[in-house]
PDB file of C-alpha atoms and ligand atoms in Angstrom:
ATOM      1  CA  MET A   1       1.109 -21.413   5.720  1.00  0.00           C
ATOM      2  CA  SER A   2       1.942 -22.091   2.312  1.00  0.00           C
ATOM      3  CA  VAL A   3       5.496 -21.169   1.541  1.00  0.00           C
ATOM      4  CA  LEU A   4       3.916 -18.536  -1.630  1.00  0.00           C
ATOM      5  CA  THR A   5       2.532 -16.448   0.923  1.00  0.00           C
ATOM      6  CA  THR A   6       3.698 -13.202   1.476  1.00  0.00           C
ATOM      7  CA  LYS A   7       4.121 -10.837   4.439  1.00  0.00           C
ATOM      8  CA  ASN A   8       3.579  -7.404   4.365  1.00  0.00           C
ATOM      9  CA  THR A   9       6.013  -5.126   6.327  1.00  0.00           C
ATOM     10  CA  THR A  10       5.291  -2.316   8.147  1.00  0.00           C
ATOM     11  CA  ASP A  11       7.272   0.261   5.840  1.00  0.00           C
ATOM     12  CA  SER A  12       5.826   3.373   3.563  1.00  0.00           C
ATOM     13  CA  ALA A  13       7.926   3.959   0.837  1.00  0.00           C
ATOM     14  CA  PRO A  14       9.384   7.375   0.793  1.00  0.00           C
ATOM     15  CA  GLN A  15       6.295   9.407  -2.058  1.00  0.00           C
ATOM     16  CA  GLY A  16       7.033   9.189  -5.200  1.00  0.00           C
ATOM     17  CA  ASP A  17       9.377   5.744  -4.095  1.00  0.00           C
ATOM     18  CA  SER A  18       7.774   2.638  -6.113  1.00  0.00           C
ATOM     19  CA  VAL A  19      10.257   0.176  -4.193  1.00  0.00           C
ATOM     20  CA  THR A  20       8.237  -1.883  -2.271  1.00  0.00           C
ATOM     21  CA  LEU A  21       9.498  -3.891   0.223  1.00  0.00           C
ATOM     22  CA  ARG A  22       7.854  -7.364   2.178  1.00  0.00           C
ATOM     23  CA  GLN A  23       9.105 -10.151   3.910  1.00  0.00           C
ATOM     24  CA  PRO A  24      10.870 -13.693   1.502  1.00  0.00           C
ATOM     25  CA  VAL A  25       9.638 -16.517   0.477  1.00  0.00           C
ATOM     26  CA  ALA A  26      11.313 -19.625  -0.428  1.00  0.00           C
ATOM     27  CA  ALA A  27      11.038 -18.872  -4.200  1.00  0.00           C
ATOM     28  CA  ASP A  28      12.946 -15.245  -3.711  1.00  0.00           C
ATOM     29  CA  GLY A  29      16.175 -16.891  -2.899  1.00  0.00           C
ATOM     30  CA  ARG A  30      17.116 -17.525  -6.544  1.00  0.00           C
ATOM     31  CA  GLU A  31      16.516 -13.133  -7.507  1.00  0.00           C
ATOM     32  CA  ILE A  32      18.780 -13.300  -4.132  1.00  0.00           C
ATOM     33  CA  TRP A  33      21.114 -15.465  -5.759  1.00  0.00           C
ATOM     34  CA  ARG A  34      21.091 -13.285  -8.297  1.00  0.00           C
ATOM     35  CA  LEU A  35      21.204  -9.728  -7.017  1.00  0.00           C
ATOM     36  CA  VAL A  36      24.357 -11.283  -5.236  1.00  0.00           C
ATOM     37  CA  SER A  37      26.281 -12.492  -7.976  1.00  0.00           C
ATOM     38  CA  ASP A  38      25.715  -9.338  -9.509  1.00  0.00           C
ATOM     39  CA  SER A  39      27.099  -7.138  -6.953  1.00  0.00           C
ATOM     40  CA  GLY A  40      30.874  -8.320  -7.418  1.00  0.00           C
ATOM     41  CA  VAL A  41      31.395  -7.491  -4.487  1.00  0.00           C
ATOM     42  CA  LEU A  42      29.794  -9.973  -1.741  1.00  0.00           C
ATOM     43  CA  ASP A  43      30.802 -13.076  -1.795  1.00  0.00           C
ATOM     44  CA  LEU A  44      28.225 -15.614  -3.174  1.00  0.00           C
ATOM     45  CA  ASN A  45      26.982 -18.533  -1.403  1.00  0.00           C
ATOM     46  CA  SER A  46      24.690 -21.419  -2.766  1.00  0.00           C
ATOM     47  CA  PRO A  47      21.144 -21.266  -3.987  1.00  0.00           C
ATOM     48  CA  TYR A  48      20.524 -23.300  -1.429  1.00  0.00           C
ATOM     49  CA  CYS A  49      21.449 -21.196   1.149  1.00  0.00           C
ATOM     50  CA  TYR A  50      19.390 -18.443   0.231  1.00  0.00           C
ATOM     51  CA  LEU A  51      16.181 -20.340  -0.175  1.00  0.00           C
ATOM     52  CA  MET A  52      17.490 -21.574   3.273  1.00  0.00           C
ATOM     53  CA  MET A  53      17.552 -17.975   4.683  1.00  0.00           C
ATOM     54  CA  CYS A  54      13.923 -17.150   2.489  1.00  0.00           C
ATOM     55  CA  GLN A  55      12.389 -20.397   4.175  1.00  0.00           C
ATOM     56  CA  PHE A  56      13.822 -20.285   7.459  1.00  0.00           C
ATOM     57  CA  PHE A  57      14.374 -16.790   8.745  1.00  0.00           C
ATOM     58  CA  PRO A  58      11.725 -14.223   6.888  1.00  0.00           C
ATOM     59  CA  ALA A  59      11.146 -12.638  10.230  1.00  0.00           C
ATOM     60  CA  THR A  60      14.577 -11.219   9.958  1.00  0.00           C
ATOM     61  CA  CYS A  61      15.278 -11.083   6.019  1.00  0.00           C
ATOM     62  CA  VAL A  62      13.389  -8.267   3.675  1.00  0.00           C
ATOM     63  CA  VAL A  63      13.378  -7.894  -0.472  1.00  0.00           C
ATOM     64  CA  ALA A  64      12.714  -5.213  -1.902  1.00  0.00           C
ATOM     65  CA  GLU A  65      10.817  -4.272  -5.837  1.00  0.00           C
ATOM     66  CA  GLU A  66       9.544  -2.846  -7.906  1.00  0.00           C
ATOM     67  CA  ASP A  67       7.687  -3.574 -11.113  1.00  0.00           C
ATOM     68  CA  GLY A  68       8.154  -7.780  -9.933  1.00  0.00           C
ATOM     69  CA  ARG A  69      11.766  -6.962 -10.150  1.00  0.00           C
ATOM     70  CA  CYS A  70      14.085  -7.929  -6.957  1.00  0.00           C
ATOM     71  CA  VAL A  71      16.312  -4.803  -6.239  1.00  0.00           C
ATOM     72  CA  GLY A  72      17.346  -5.380  -2.812  1.00  0.00           C
ATOM     73  CA  PHE A  73      17.497  -7.407  -0.132  1.00  0.00           C
ATOM     74  CA  ALA A  74      18.826  -8.136   3.721  1.00  0.00           C
ATOM     75  CA  THR A  75      20.004 -11.777   5.099  1.00  0.00           C
ATOM     76  CA  CYS A  76      19.573 -11.528   8.907  1.00  0.00           C
ATOM     77  CA  PHE A  77      18.637 -13.878  11.222  1.00  0.00           C
ATOM     78  CA  ILE A  78      18.237 -12.994  15.322  1.00  0.00           C
ATOM     79  CA  ASP A  79      21.576 -14.503  17.317  1.00  0.00           C
ATOM     80  CA  PRO A  80      20.764 -17.722  18.785  1.00  0.00           C
ATOM     81  CA  LYS A  81      22.505 -17.090  21.641  1.00  0.00           C
ATOM     82  CA  ARG A  82      21.521 -13.807  22.556  1.00  0.00           C
ATOM     83  CA  ALA A  83      18.004 -12.504  21.358  1.00  0.00           C
ATOM     84  CA  ASP A  84      18.580  -9.383  21.847  1.00  0.00           C
ATOM     85  CA  ARG A  85      21.426  -9.088  18.921  1.00  0.00           C
ATOM     86  CA  LEU A  86      20.114  -9.141  14.971  1.00  0.00           C
ATOM     87  CA  PHE A  87      23.484 -10.327  12.839  1.00  0.00           C
ATOM     88  CA  VAL A  88      23.075  -9.149   9.123  1.00  0.00           C
ATOM     89  CA  TRP A  89      24.514 -11.581   7.433  1.00  0.00           C
ATOM     90  CA  GLN A  90      24.189 -10.005   3.823  1.00  0.00           C
ATOM     91  CA  VAL A  91      22.624  -6.516   2.255  1.00  0.00           C
ATOM     92  CA  GLY A  92      22.769  -5.766  -1.794  1.00  0.00           C
ATOM     93  CA  VAL A  93      20.963  -3.721  -3.501  1.00  0.00           C
ATOM     94  CA  ALA A  94      20.732  -3.391  -7.495  1.00  0.00           C
ATOM     95  CA  VAL A  95      23.479  -1.068  -8.835  1.00  0.00           C
ATOM     96  CA  ASP A  96      20.942   1.689 -10.611  1.00  0.00           C
ATOM     97  CA  GLN A  97      18.736   1.682  -6.883  1.00  0.00           C
ATOM     98  CA  ARG A  98      21.995   2.378  -4.876  1.00  0.00           C
ATOM     99  CA  GLY A  99      21.905   5.512  -2.815  1.00  0.00           C
ATOM    100  CA  LYS A 100      18.721   6.092  -2.535  1.00  0.00           C
ATOM    101  CA  GLY A 101      18.365   5.224   1.340  1.00  0.00           C
ATOM    102  CA  LEU A 102      16.833   1.281   0.324  1.00  0.00           C
ATOM    103  CA  ALA A 103      19.561  -0.177   2.310  1.00  0.00           C
ATOM    104  CA  SER A 104      18.588   1.522   5.057  1.00  0.00           C
ATOM    105  CA  ARG A 105      15.002   1.811   4.465  1.00  0.00           C
ATOM    106  CA  MET A 106      15.043  -2.274   4.208  1.00  0.00           C
ATOM    107  CA  LEU A 107      17.116  -2.852   7.990  1.00  0.00           C
ATOM    108  CA  LEU A 108      14.703  -0.609   9.488  1.00  0.00           C
ATOM    109  CA  ASP A 109      11.651  -2.480   7.672  1.00  0.00           C
ATOM    110  CA  VAL A 110      13.666  -5.834   9.535  1.00  0.00           C
ATOM    111  CA  LEU A 111      14.008  -3.800  13.179  1.00  0.00           C
ATOM    112  CA  ARG A 112      10.763  -2.426  13.124  1.00  0.00           C
ATOM    113  CA  ARG A 113       8.409  -5.443  12.938  1.00  0.00           C
ATOM    114  CA  ALA A 114       6.772  -6.349  15.945  1.00  0.00           C
ATOM    115  CA  GLU A 115       8.501  -9.725  16.467  1.00  0.00           C
ATOM    116  CA  ASN A 116      12.192  -8.369  16.299  1.00  0.00           C
ATOM    117  CA  ARG A 117      11.168  -6.032  19.406  1.00  0.00           C
ATOM    118  CA  GLN A 118      13.628  -7.575  21.254  1.00  0.00           C
ATOM    119  CA  VAL A 119      16.134  -6.623  19.224  1.00  0.00           C
ATOM    120  CA  HIS A 120      18.760  -3.985  20.711  1.00  0.00           C
ATOM    121  CA  TYR A 121      21.640  -4.478  19.275  1.00  0.00           C
ATOM    122  CA  VAL A 122      22.385  -5.230  14.851  1.00  0.00           C
ATOM    123  CA  GLU A 123      26.118  -6.877  14.919  1.00  0.00           C
ATOM    124  CA  ALA A 124      27.417  -7.371  10.814  1.00  0.00           C
ATOM    125  CA  THR A 125      31.260  -7.911   9.760  1.00  0.00           C
ATOM    126  CA  ILE A 126      32.886  -5.492   6.822  1.00  0.00           C
ATOM    127  CA  GLY A 127      36.130  -5.797   4.982  1.00  0.00           C
ATOM    128  CA  PRO A 128      38.193  -2.371   5.393  1.00  0.00           C
ATOM    129  CA  SER A 129      37.247  -2.435   1.627  1.00  0.00           C
ATOM    130  CA  ASN A 130      34.032  -1.567   1.981  1.00  0.00           C
ATOM    131  CA  LYS A 131      33.028   1.962   2.835  1.00  0.00           C
ATOM    132  CA  ALA A 132      29.340   1.788   1.535  1.00  0.00           C
ATOM    133  CA  SER A 133      28.610  -0.595   3.450  1.00  0.00           C
ATOM    134  CA  GLN A 134      30.445   0.732   7.013  1.00  0.00           C
ATOM    135  CA  ALA A 135      28.734   4.400   5.656  1.00  0.00           C
ATOM    136  CA  LEU A 136      25.296   1.726   6.045  1.00  0.00           C
ATOM    137  CA  PHE A 137      26.458   0.364   9.492  1.00  0.00           C
ATOM    138  CA  THR A 138      27.610   3.751  10.565  1.00  0.00           C
ATOM    139  CA  GLY A 139      24.164   5.477   9.034  1.00  0.00           C
ATOM    140  CA  LEU A 140      21.649   2.946  11.354  1.00  0.00           C
ATOM    141  CA  ALA A 141      23.571   4.007  14.288  1.00  0.00           C
ATOM    142  CA  ARG A 142      23.562   7.794  14.257  1.00  0.00           C
ATOM    143  CA  ARG A 143      19.447   6.977  12.977  1.00  0.00           C
ATOM    144  CA  TYR A 144      18.503   5.176  16.297  1.00  0.00           C
ATOM    145  CA  GLY A 145      20.858   8.449  17.804  1.00  0.00           C
ATOM    146  CA  THR A 146      23.475   4.965  19.211  1.00  0.00           C
ATOM    147  CA  GLU A 147      26.883   3.807  19.411  1.00  0.00           C
ATOM    148  CA  ILE A 148      29.129   1.708  16.716  1.00  0.00           C
ATOM    149  CA  ARG A 149      31.838  -0.274  17.597  1.00  0.00           C
ATOM    150  CA  GLN A 150      34.413  -1.618  15.594  1.00  0.00           C
ATOM    151  CA  GLN A 151      36.178  -5.207  16.924  1.00  0.00           C
ATOM    152  CA  ALA A 152      37.981  -8.084  15.615  1.00  0.00           C
ATOM    153  CA  GLY A 153      35.903 -10.124  13.862  1.00  0.00           C
ATOM    154  CA  PHE A 154      36.808 -13.004  11.133  1.00  0.00           C
ATOM    155  CA  THR A 155      40.579 -13.032  10.104  1.00  0.00           C
ATOM    156  CA  PRO A 156      41.967 -13.499   6.726  1.00  0.00           C
ATOM    157  CA  GLU A 157      43.627 -16.947   7.927  1.00  0.00           C
ATOM    158  CA  MET A 158      39.996 -18.095   8.602  1.00  0.00           C
ATOM    159  CA  PHE A 159      39.430 -17.967   4.813  1.00  0.00           C
ATOM    160  CA  PRO A 160      40.126 -21.229   2.430  1.00  0.00           C
ATOM    161  CA  GLY A 161      42.605 -19.924  -0.033  1.00  0.00           C
ATOM    162  CA  ALA A 162      44.672 -16.585  -0.703  1.00  0.00           C
ATOM    163  CA  GLY A 163      42.857 -12.950  -0.840  1.00  0.00           C
ATOM    164  CA  HIS A 164      39.802 -12.649   1.236  1.00  0.00           C
ATOM    165  CA  GLU A 165      40.145  -9.762   3.324  1.00  0.00           C
ATOM    166  CA  ALA A 166      39.411  -9.208   6.808  1.00  0.00           C
ATOM    167  CA  GLU A 167      35.816  -9.234   8.090  1.00  0.00           C
ATOM    168  CA  ASP A 168      35.875  -6.584  11.096  1.00  0.00           C
ATOM    169  CA  LEU A 169      32.862  -6.978  13.780  1.00  0.00           C
ATOM    170  CA  TYR A 170      31.033  -3.942  13.955  1.00  0.00           C
ATOM    171  CA  ILE A 171      28.111  -3.501  16.767  1.00  0.00           C
ATOM    172  CA  ILE A 172      25.745  -0.586  16.681  1.00  0.00           C
ATOM    173  CA  GLY A 173      23.464  -0.373  20.097  1.00  0.00           C
ATOM    174  CA  PRO A 174      21.816  -0.351  22.575  1.00  0.00           C
ATOM    175  CA  PHE A 175      18.460   0.693  20.735  1.00  0.00           C
ATOM    176  CA  ASP A 176      14.471   0.609  20.776  1.00  0.00           C
ATOM    177  CA  ALA A 177      14.636  -1.275  17.499  1.00  0.00           C
ATOM    178  CA  ALA A 178      10.737   0.187  16.877  1.00  0.00           C
ATOM    179  CA  ASN A 179      12.002   3.983  17.131  1.00  0.00           C
ATOM    180  CA  PRO A 180      14.467   5.050  15.794  1.00  0.00           C
ATOM    181  CA  ALA A 181      16.020   8.576  16.685  1.00  0.00           C
ATOM    182  CA  VAL A 182      15.570  10.213  13.655  1.00  0.00           C
TER     183      VAL A 182
HETATM  184  C1  LIG B 201      26.323  -1.424   0.632  1.00  0.00           C
HETATM  185  C2  LIG B 201      25.117  -1.015  -0.226  1.00  0.00           C
HETATM  186  C3  LIG B 201      23.902  -2.196  -0.017  1.00  0.00           C
HETATM  187  C4  LIG B 201      24.502   1.203  -0.300  1.00  0.00           C
HETATM  188  O1  LIG B 201      23.178   0.383  -0.624  1.00  0.00           O
HETATM  189  P1  LIG B 201      22.220   2.058  -0.379  1.00  0.00           P
HETATM  190  O2  LIG B 201      21.041   1.555  -0.811  1.00  0.00           O
HETATM  191  O3  LIG B 201      22.834   2.200  -1.681  1.00  0.00           O
HETATM  192  O4  LIG B 201      22.483   2.468   1.395  1.00  0.00           O
HETATM  193  P2  LIG B 201      21.635   3.715   1.293  1.00  0.00           P
HETATM  194  O5  LIG B 201      21.633   4.808   0.119  1.00  0.00           O
HETATM  195  O6  LIG B 201      20.590   3.283   2.084  1.00  0.00           O
HETATM  196  O7  LIG B 201      22.627   4.809   2.118  1.00  0.00           O
HETATM  197  C5  LIG B 201      23.399   4.376   2.735  1.00  0.00           C
HETATM  198  C6  LIG B 201      24.884   5.262   3.526  1.00  0.00           C
HETATM  199  O8  LIG B 201      25.516   4.751   2.827  1.00  0.00           O
HETATM  200  C7  LIG B 201      26.329   5.765   2.943  1.00  0.00           C
HETATM  201  N1  LIG B 201      26.459   5.188   1.336  1.00  0.00           N
HETATM  202  C8  LIG B 201      26.027   4.500   0.023  1.00  0.00           C
HETATM  203  N2  LIG B 201      27.030   4.302  -0.749  1.00  0.00           N
HETATM  204  C9  LIG B 201      28.020   4.559  -0.595  1.00  0.00           C
HETATM  205  C10 LIG B 201      29.341   4.855  -1.539  1.00  0.00           C
HETATM  206  N3  LIG B 201      29.178   3.981  -2.294  1.00  0.00           N
HETATM  207  N4  LIG B 201      30.400   5.302  -0.353  1.00  0.00           N
HETATM  208  C11 LIG B 201      30.152   5.670   0.990  1.00  0.00           C
HETATM  209  N5  LIG B 201      29.366   6.122   1.232  1.00  0.00           N
HETATM  210  C12 LIG B 201      28.118   5.467   0.948  1.00  0.00           C
HETATM  211  C13 LIG B 201      25.053   6.874   2.338  1.00  0.00           C
HETATM  212  O9  LIG B 201      25.251   8.063   1.686  1.00  0.00           O
HETATM  213  C14 LIG B 201      23.607   6.583   3.354  1.00  0.00           C
HETATM  214  O10 LIG B 201      24.939   7.790   4.492  1.00  0.00           O
HETATM  215  P3  LIG B 201      23.510   8.622   5.328  1.00  0.00           P
HETATM  216  O11 LIG B 201      22.922   7.511   6.192  1.00  0.00           O
HETATM  217  O12 LIG B 201      24.448   9.400   5.957  1.00  0.00           O
HETATM  218  O13 LIG B 201      22.730   9.435   4.413  1.00  0.00           O
HETATM  219  C15 LIG B 201      24.601  -0.697  -1.758  1.00  0.00           C
HETATM  220  O14 LIG B 201      25.943  -0.419  -2.279  1.00  0.00           O
HETATM  221  C16 LIG B 201      25.496  -2.694  -2.158  1.00  0.00           C
HETATM  222  O15 LIG B 201      24.997  -3.241  -2.396  1.00  0.00           O
HETATM  223  N6  LIG B 201      27.055  -2.570  -2.141  1.00  0.00           N
HETATM  224  C17 LIG B 201      26.910  -3.954  -2.405  1.00  0.00           C
HETATM  225  C18 LIG B 201      26.832  -5.127  -1.937  1.00  0.00           C
HETATM  226  C19 LIG B 201      27.627  -5.123  -0.561  1.00  0.00           C
HETATM  227  O16 LIG B 201      28.777  -4.226  -0.046  1.00  0.00           O
HETATM  228  N7  LIG B 201      26.658  -4.849   0.646  1.00  0.00           N
HETATM  229  C20 LIG B 201      27.329  -4.494   1.650  1.00  0.00           C
HETATM  230  C21 LIG B 201      27.939  -6.104   2.430  1.00  0.00           C
HETATM  231  S1  LIG B 201      26.940  -7.164   3.202  1.00  0.00           S
END
């Protein structure tokens, strides 16, 4: 299969919303890197890292586009040891698209895909200061009518240098990926 082949998703855009969702291809890695860089919040990883996510994990990643511009993404993967868990690594939405439900829409899009039907839990790590991200995952739990629990995740000492806050582990589930309650 060509790496330039895109795969449509199950998402249908809300009325009046021109943002479309699809699975990424490797070439999207560059724009995802740019969005992460512009976010000012997310850890900026190497461009190669985003290329790899798009190339090797398209079924669990998503990009949002408006008029050919990448305005959002989520990079996720299935936990290699627990096939019922989707780990959400990074989610980002362009500043001018925030607060319109796009991040929630992207996560639901990944979870509704036929390839991901075995997923019954979502996991993500979130810093205590990232209220938007906490709200995003709390909203996801509400949409599935399920629980969200918080546990110790990565501690500040695990990161090089000083100044990285803790990354607490949030676990959402169990749920039926294909059927959000709300
Ligand atoms: C976090 C982020 C992805 C949310 O994107 P978004 O498209 O604005 O999110 P949504 O519109 O889908 O909102 C999801 C929920 O979070 C809430 N929310 C969104 N931004 C919020 C904020 N700044 N403060 C509090 N709540 C917020 C919404 O009200 C919504 O709640 P609801 O489900 O009760 O209605 C976006 O703010 C972003 O890109 N931030 C920078 C990167 C980042 O922090 N990523 C997450 C860590 S990986």
